[in-house]
mmCIF file of C-alpha atoms in Angstrom:
data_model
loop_
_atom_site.group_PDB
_atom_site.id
_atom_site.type_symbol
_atom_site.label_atom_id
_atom_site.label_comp_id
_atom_site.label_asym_id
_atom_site.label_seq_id
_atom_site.Cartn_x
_atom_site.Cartn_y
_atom_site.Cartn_z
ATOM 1 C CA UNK S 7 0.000 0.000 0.000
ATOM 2 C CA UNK S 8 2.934 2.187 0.853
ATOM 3 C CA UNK S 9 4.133 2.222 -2.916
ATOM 4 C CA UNK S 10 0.669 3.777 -4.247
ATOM 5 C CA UNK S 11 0.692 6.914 -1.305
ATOM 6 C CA UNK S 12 2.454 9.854 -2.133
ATOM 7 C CA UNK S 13 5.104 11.184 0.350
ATOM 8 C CA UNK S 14 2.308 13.698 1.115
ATOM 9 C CA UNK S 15 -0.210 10.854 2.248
ATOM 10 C CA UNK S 16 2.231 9.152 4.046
ATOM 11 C CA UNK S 17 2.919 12.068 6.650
ATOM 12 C CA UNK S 18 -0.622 12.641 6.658
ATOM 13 C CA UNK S 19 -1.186 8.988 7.421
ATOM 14 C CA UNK S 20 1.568 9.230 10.265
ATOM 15 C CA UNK S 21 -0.380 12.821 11.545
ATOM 16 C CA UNK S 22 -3.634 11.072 11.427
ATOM 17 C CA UNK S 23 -2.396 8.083 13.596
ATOM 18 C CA UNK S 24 -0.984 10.709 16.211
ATOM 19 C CA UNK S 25 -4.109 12.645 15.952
ATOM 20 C CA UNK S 26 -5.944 9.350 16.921
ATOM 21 C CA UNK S 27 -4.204 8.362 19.112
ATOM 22 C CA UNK S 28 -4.901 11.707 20.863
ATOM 23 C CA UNK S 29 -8.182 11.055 20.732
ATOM 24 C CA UNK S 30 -8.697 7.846 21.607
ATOM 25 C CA UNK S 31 -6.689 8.854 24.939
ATOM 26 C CA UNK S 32 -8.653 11.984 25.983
ATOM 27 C CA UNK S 33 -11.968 9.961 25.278
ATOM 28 C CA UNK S 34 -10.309 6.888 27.453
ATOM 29 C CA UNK S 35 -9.202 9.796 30.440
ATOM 30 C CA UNK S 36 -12.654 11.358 29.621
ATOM 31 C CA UNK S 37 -14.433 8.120 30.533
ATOM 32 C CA UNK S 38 -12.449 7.011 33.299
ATOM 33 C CA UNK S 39 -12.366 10.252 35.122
ATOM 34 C CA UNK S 40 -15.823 10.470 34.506
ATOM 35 C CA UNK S 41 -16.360 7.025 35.949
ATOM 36 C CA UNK S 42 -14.195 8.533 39.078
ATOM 37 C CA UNK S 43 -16.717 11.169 39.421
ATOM 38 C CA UNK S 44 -19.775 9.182 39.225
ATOM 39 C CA UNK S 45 -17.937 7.226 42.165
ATOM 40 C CA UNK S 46 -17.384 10.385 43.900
ATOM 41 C CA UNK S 47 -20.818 11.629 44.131
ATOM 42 C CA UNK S 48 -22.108 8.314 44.564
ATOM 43 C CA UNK S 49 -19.997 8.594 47.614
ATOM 44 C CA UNK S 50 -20.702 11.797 48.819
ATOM 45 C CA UNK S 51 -24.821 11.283 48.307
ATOM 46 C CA UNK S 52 -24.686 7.783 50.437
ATOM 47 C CA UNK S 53 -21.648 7.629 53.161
ATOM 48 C CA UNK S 54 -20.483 11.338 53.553
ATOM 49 C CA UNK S 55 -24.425 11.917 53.760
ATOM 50 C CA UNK S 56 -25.692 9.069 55.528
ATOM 51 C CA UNK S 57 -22.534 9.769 58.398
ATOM 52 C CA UNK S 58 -23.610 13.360 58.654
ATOM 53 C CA UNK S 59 -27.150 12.380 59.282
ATOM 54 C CA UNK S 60 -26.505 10.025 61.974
ATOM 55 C CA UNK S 61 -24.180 12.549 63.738
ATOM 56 C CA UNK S 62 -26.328 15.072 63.993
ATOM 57 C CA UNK S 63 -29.142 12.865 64.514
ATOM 58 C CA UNK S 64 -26.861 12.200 67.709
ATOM 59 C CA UNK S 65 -26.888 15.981 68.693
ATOM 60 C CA UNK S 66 -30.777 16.086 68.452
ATOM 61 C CA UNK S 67 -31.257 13.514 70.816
ATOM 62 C CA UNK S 68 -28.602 14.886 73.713
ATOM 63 C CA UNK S 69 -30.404 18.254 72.555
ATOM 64 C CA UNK S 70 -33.532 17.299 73.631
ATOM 65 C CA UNK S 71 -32.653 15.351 76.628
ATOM 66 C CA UNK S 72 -31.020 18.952 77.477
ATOM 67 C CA UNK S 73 -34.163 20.483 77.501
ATOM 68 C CA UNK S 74 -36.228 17.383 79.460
ATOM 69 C CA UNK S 75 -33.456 17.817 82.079
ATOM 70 C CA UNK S 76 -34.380 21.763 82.405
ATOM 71 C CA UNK S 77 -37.923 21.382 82.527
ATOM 72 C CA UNK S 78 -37.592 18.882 85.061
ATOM 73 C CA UNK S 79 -36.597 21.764 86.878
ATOM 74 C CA UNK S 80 -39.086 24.462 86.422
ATOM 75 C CA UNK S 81 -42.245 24.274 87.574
ATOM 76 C CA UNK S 82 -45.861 24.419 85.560
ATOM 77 C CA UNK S 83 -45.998 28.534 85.264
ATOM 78 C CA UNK S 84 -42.641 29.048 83.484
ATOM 79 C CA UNK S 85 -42.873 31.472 81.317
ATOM 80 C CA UNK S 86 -40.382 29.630 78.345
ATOM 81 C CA UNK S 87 -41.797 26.370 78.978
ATOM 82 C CA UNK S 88 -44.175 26.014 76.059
ATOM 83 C CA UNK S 89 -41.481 26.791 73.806
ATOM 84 C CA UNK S 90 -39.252 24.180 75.779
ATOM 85 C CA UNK S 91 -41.826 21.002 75.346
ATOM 86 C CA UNK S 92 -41.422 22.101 71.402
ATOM 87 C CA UNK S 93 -37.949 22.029 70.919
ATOM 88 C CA UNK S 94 -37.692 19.054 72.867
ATOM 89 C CA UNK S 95 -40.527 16.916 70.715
ATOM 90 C CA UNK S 96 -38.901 18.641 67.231
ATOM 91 C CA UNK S 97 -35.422 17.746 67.816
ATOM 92 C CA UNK S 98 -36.649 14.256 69.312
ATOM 93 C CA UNK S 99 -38.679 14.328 65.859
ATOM 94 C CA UNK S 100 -36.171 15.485 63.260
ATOM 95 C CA UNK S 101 -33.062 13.255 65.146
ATOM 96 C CA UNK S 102 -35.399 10.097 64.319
ATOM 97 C CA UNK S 103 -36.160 11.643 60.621
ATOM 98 C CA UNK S 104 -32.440 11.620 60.322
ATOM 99 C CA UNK S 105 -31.774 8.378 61.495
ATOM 100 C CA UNK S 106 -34.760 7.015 59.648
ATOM 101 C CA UNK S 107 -33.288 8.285 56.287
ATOM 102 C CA UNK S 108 -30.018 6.396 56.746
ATOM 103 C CA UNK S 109 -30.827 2.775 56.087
ATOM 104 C CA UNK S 110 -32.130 3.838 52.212
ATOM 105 C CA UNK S 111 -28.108 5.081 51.676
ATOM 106 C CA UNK S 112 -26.792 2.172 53.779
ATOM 107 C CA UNK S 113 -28.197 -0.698 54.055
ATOM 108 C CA UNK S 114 -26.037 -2.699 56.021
ATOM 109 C CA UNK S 115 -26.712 -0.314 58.871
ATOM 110 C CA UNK S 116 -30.577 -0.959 58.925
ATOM 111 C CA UNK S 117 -30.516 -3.062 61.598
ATOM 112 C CA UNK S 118 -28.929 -1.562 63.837
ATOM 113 C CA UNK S 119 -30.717 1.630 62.758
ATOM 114 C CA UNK S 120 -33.776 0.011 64.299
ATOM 115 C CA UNK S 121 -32.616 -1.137 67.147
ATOM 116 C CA UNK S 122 -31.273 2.616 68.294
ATOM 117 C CA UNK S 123 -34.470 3.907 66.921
ATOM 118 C CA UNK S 124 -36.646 2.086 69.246
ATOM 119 C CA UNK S 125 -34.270 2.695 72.403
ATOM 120 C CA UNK S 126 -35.018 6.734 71.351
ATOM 121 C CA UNK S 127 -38.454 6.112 71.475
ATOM 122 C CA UNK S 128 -38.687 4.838 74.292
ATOM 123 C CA UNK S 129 -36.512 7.476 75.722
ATOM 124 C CA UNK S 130 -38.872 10.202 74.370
ATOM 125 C CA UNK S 131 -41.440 8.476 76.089
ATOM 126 C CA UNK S 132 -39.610 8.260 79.282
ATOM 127 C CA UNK S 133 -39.192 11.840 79.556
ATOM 128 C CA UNK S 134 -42.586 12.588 78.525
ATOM 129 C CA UNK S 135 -43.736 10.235 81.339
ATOM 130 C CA UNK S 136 -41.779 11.875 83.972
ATOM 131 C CA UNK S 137 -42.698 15.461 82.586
ATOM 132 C CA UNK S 138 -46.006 14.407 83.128
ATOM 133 C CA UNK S 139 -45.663 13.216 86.490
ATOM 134 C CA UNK S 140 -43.459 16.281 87.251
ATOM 135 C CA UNK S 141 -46.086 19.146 86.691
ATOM 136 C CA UNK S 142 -48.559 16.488 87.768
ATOM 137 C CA UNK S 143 -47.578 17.030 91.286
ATOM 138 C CA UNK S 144 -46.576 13.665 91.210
ATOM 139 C CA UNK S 145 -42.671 14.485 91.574
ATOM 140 C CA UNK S 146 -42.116 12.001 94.585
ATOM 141 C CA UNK S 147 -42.083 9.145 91.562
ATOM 142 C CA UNK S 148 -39.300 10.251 89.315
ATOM 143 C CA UNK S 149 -36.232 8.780 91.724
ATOM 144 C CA UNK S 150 -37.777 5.466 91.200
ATOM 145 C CA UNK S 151 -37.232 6.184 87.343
ATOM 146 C CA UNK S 152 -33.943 7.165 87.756
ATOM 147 C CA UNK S 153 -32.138 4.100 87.520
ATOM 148 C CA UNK S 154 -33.925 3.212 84.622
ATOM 149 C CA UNK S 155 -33.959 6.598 82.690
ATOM 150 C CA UNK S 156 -29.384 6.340 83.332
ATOM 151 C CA UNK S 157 -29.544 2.574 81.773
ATOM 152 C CA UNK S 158 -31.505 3.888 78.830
ATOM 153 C CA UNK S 159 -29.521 7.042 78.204
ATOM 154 C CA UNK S 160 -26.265 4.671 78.624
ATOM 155 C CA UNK S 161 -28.221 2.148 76.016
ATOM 156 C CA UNK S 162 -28.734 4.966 73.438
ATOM 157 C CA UNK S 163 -25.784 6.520 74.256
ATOM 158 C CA UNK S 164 -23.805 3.331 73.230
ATOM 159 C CA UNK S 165 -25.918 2.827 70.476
ATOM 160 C CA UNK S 166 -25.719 6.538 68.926
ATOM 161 C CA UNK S 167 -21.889 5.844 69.368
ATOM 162 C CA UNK S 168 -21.466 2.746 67.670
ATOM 163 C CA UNK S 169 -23.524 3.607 64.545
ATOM 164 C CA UNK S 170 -21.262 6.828 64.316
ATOM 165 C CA UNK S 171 -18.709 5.263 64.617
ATOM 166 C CA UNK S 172 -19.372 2.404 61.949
ATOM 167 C CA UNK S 173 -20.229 4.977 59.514
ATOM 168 C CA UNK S 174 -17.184 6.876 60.202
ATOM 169 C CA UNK S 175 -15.159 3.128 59.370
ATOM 170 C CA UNK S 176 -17.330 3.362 56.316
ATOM 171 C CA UNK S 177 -16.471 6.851 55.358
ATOM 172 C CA UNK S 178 -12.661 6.118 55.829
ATOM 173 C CA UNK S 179 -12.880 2.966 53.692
ATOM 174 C CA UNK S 180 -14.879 4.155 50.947
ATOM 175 C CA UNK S 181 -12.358 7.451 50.688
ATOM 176 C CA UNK S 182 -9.467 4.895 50.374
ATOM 177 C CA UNK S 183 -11.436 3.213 47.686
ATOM 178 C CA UNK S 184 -12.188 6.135 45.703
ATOM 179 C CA UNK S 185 -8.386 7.436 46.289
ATOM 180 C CA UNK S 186 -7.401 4.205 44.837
ATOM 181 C CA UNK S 187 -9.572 4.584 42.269
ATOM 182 C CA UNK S 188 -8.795 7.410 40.995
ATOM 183 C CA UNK S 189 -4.948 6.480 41.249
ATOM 184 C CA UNK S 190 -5.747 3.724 39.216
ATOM 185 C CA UNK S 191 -7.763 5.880 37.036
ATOM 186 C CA UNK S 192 -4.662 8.307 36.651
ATOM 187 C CA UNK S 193 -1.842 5.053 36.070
ATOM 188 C CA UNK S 194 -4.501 3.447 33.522
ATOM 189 C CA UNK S 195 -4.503 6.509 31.640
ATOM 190 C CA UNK S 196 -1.055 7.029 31.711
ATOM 191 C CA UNK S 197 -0.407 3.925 30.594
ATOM 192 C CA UNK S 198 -2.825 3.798 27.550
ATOM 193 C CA UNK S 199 -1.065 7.180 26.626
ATOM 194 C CA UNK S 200 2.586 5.678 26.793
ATOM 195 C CA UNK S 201 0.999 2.331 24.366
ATOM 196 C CA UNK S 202 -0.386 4.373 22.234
ATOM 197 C CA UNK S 203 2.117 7.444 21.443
ATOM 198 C CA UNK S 204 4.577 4.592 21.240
ATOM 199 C CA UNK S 205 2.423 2.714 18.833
ATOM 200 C CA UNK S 206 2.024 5.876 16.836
ATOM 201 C CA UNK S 207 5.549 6.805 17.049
ATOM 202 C CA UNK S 208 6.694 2.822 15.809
ATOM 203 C CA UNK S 209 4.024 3.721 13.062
ATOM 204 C CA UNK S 210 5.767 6.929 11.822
ATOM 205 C CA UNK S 211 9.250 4.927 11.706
ATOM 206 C CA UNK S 212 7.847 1.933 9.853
ATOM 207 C CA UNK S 213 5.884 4.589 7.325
ATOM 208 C CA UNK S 214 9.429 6.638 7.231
ATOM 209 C CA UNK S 215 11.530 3.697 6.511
ATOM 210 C CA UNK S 216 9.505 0.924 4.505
ATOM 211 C CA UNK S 217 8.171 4.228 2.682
ATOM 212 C CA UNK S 218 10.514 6.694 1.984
ATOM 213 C CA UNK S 219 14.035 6.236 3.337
ATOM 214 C CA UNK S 220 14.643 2.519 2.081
ATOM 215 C CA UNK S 221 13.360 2.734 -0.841
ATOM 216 C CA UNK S 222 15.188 6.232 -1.572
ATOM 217 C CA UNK S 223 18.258 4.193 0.163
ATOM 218 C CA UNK S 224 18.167 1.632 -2.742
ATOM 219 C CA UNK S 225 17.583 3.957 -5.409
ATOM 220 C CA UNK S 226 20.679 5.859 -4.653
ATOM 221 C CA UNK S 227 22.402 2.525 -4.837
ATOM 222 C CA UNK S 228 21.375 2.342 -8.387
ATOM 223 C CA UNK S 229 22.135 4.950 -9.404
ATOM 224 C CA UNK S 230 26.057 5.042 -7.872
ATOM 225 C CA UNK S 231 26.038 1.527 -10.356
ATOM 226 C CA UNK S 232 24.800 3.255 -12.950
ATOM 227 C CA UNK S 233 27.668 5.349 -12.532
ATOM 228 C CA UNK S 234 29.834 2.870 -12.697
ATOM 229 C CA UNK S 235 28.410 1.719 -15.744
ATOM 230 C CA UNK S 236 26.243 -1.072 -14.794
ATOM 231 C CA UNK S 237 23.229 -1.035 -17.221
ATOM 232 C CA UNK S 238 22.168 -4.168 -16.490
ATOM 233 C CA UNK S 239 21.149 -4.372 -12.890
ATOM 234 C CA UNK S 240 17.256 -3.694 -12.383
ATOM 235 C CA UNK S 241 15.801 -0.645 -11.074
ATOM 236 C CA UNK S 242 13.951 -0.826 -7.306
ATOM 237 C CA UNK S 243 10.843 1.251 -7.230
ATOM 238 C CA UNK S 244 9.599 0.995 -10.924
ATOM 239 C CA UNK S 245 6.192 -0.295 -9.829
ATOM 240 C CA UNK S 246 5.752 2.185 -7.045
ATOM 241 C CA UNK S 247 3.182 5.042 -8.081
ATOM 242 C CA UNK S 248 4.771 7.370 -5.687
ATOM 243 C CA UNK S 249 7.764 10.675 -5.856
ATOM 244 C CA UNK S 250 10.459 7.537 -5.631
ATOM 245 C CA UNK S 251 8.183 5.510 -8.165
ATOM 246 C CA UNK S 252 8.914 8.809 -10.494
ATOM 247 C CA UNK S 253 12.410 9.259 -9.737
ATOM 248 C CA UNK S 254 12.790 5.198 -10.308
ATOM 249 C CA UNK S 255 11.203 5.802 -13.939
ATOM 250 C CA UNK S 256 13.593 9.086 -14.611
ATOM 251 C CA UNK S 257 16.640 6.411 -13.574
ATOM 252 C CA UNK S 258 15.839 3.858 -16.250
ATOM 253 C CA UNK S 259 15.813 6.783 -18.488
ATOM 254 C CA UNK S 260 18.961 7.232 -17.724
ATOM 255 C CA UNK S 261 19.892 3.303 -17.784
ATOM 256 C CA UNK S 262 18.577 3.031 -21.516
ATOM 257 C CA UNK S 263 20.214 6.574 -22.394
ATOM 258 C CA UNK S 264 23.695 4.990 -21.107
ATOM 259 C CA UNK S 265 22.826 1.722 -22.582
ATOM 260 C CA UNK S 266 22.228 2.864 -26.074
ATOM 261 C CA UNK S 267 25.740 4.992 -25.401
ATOM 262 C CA UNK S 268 27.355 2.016 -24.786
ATOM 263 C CA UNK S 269 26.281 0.816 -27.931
ATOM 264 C CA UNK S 270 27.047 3.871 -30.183
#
């Protein structure tokens, strides 16, 4: 095929096998690091999410066993009460929202979800209980509910802490994933580059050499015989439709011209 392209052709060839090779490595890097992204927010919309919903999930429950303990110690006519019983159901309300939201991003912490869900109902009902009782006149029960209202706080406490802290494991291992991801992403990508410039690049010699430079190589040959006064040998590159095809035809020209001297 190389004999019927013109020199022209055949450094176009060798620009358009660089320029493809270009392209098919920004459309591999494209894909990958688009991949890597996909990952990322994948990532960010379940873990980061799920272990930023659970923490301050967390902070809504101590937040509203903050304001049970201070009611506890006001009495029915305060003026800030009513405003007191509402932060402490919404932040009891929006902490279990929160934690109710987390299983759909993480499943594997569903379970244990529910269990620390029920434990903060029940200590929402506690308090309400002994809220009750307090501005019931009915104070002289709540040190019998002591005991149990500590082991339930310890219960959720423990609870609250373990599911933070197994999404925080979870949020550590999935950014090592996605760094190694994307490191593989980044030594892939090199790596395609390297194969493929080098392909192009072993291209461009073979073109060069099987194309232009041999041929031109053997050609000069000739013609130093034909100097010499060989009329005989053939000529390389007479069936070529290329520049060396035409300089091949212009030597046996100058082989018959020397013949037919020769002759004379």
């Amino acid at each position: 095929m190389l004999k019927n392209l013109s020199i022209k052709w055949k450094i176009l060839s060798t620009l358009f096998m660089l320029g493809l090779v270009s392209f098919g490595g920004f459309t591999f890097i494209t894909a990958k690091f688009s991949d890597a992204n996909s990952s990322y927010l994948g990532f960010i919309d379940k873990e980061a999410t799920s272990a930023m919903m659970s923490a301050r999930a967390a902070s809504g429950i101590w937040t509203s066993v903050v304001w049970a303990e201070r009611m506890l110690q006001m009495d029915a006519q305060h003026p800030g009460l009513p405003e007191m019983r509402e932060r402490f159901a919404s932040n009891f309300k929006l902490a279990k929202d929160r934690l109710a939201a987390v299983p759909a991003s993480v499943p594997s912490r569903k379970d244990d979800i529910e269990k620390l869900l029920a434990s903060t109902n029940e200590l929402q009902t506690m308090y309400e209980k002994m809220l009750q009782l307090h501005f019931g006149g009915n104070g002289a029960e709540l040190p019998a509910m002591q005991s149990k209202l500590e082991t339930l706080l310890k219960q959720v406490s423990d609870q609250a802490g373990a599911n933070n802290t197994a999404l925080s494991q979870l949020l550590d291992n999935g950014s090592k994933s996605l760094s190694a991801s994307i490191g593989s992403t980044i030594t892939q990508s090199f790596i395609f580059m390297c194969v493929g410039l080098v392909a192009a690049v072993c291209f461009a010699i073979y073109v060069a050499h099987a194309g232009i430079t041999a041929p031109m190589v053997r050609l000069r040959e000739r013609m130093q015989t034909l100097a010499s006064g060989d009329v005989k040998s053939e000529i390389d590159g007479l069936d070529r439709k290329d520049e060396i095809g035409n300089m091949a035809a212009a030597v046996a020209v100058s082989v018959v011209a020397s013949a037919e001297s020769e002759e004379e």
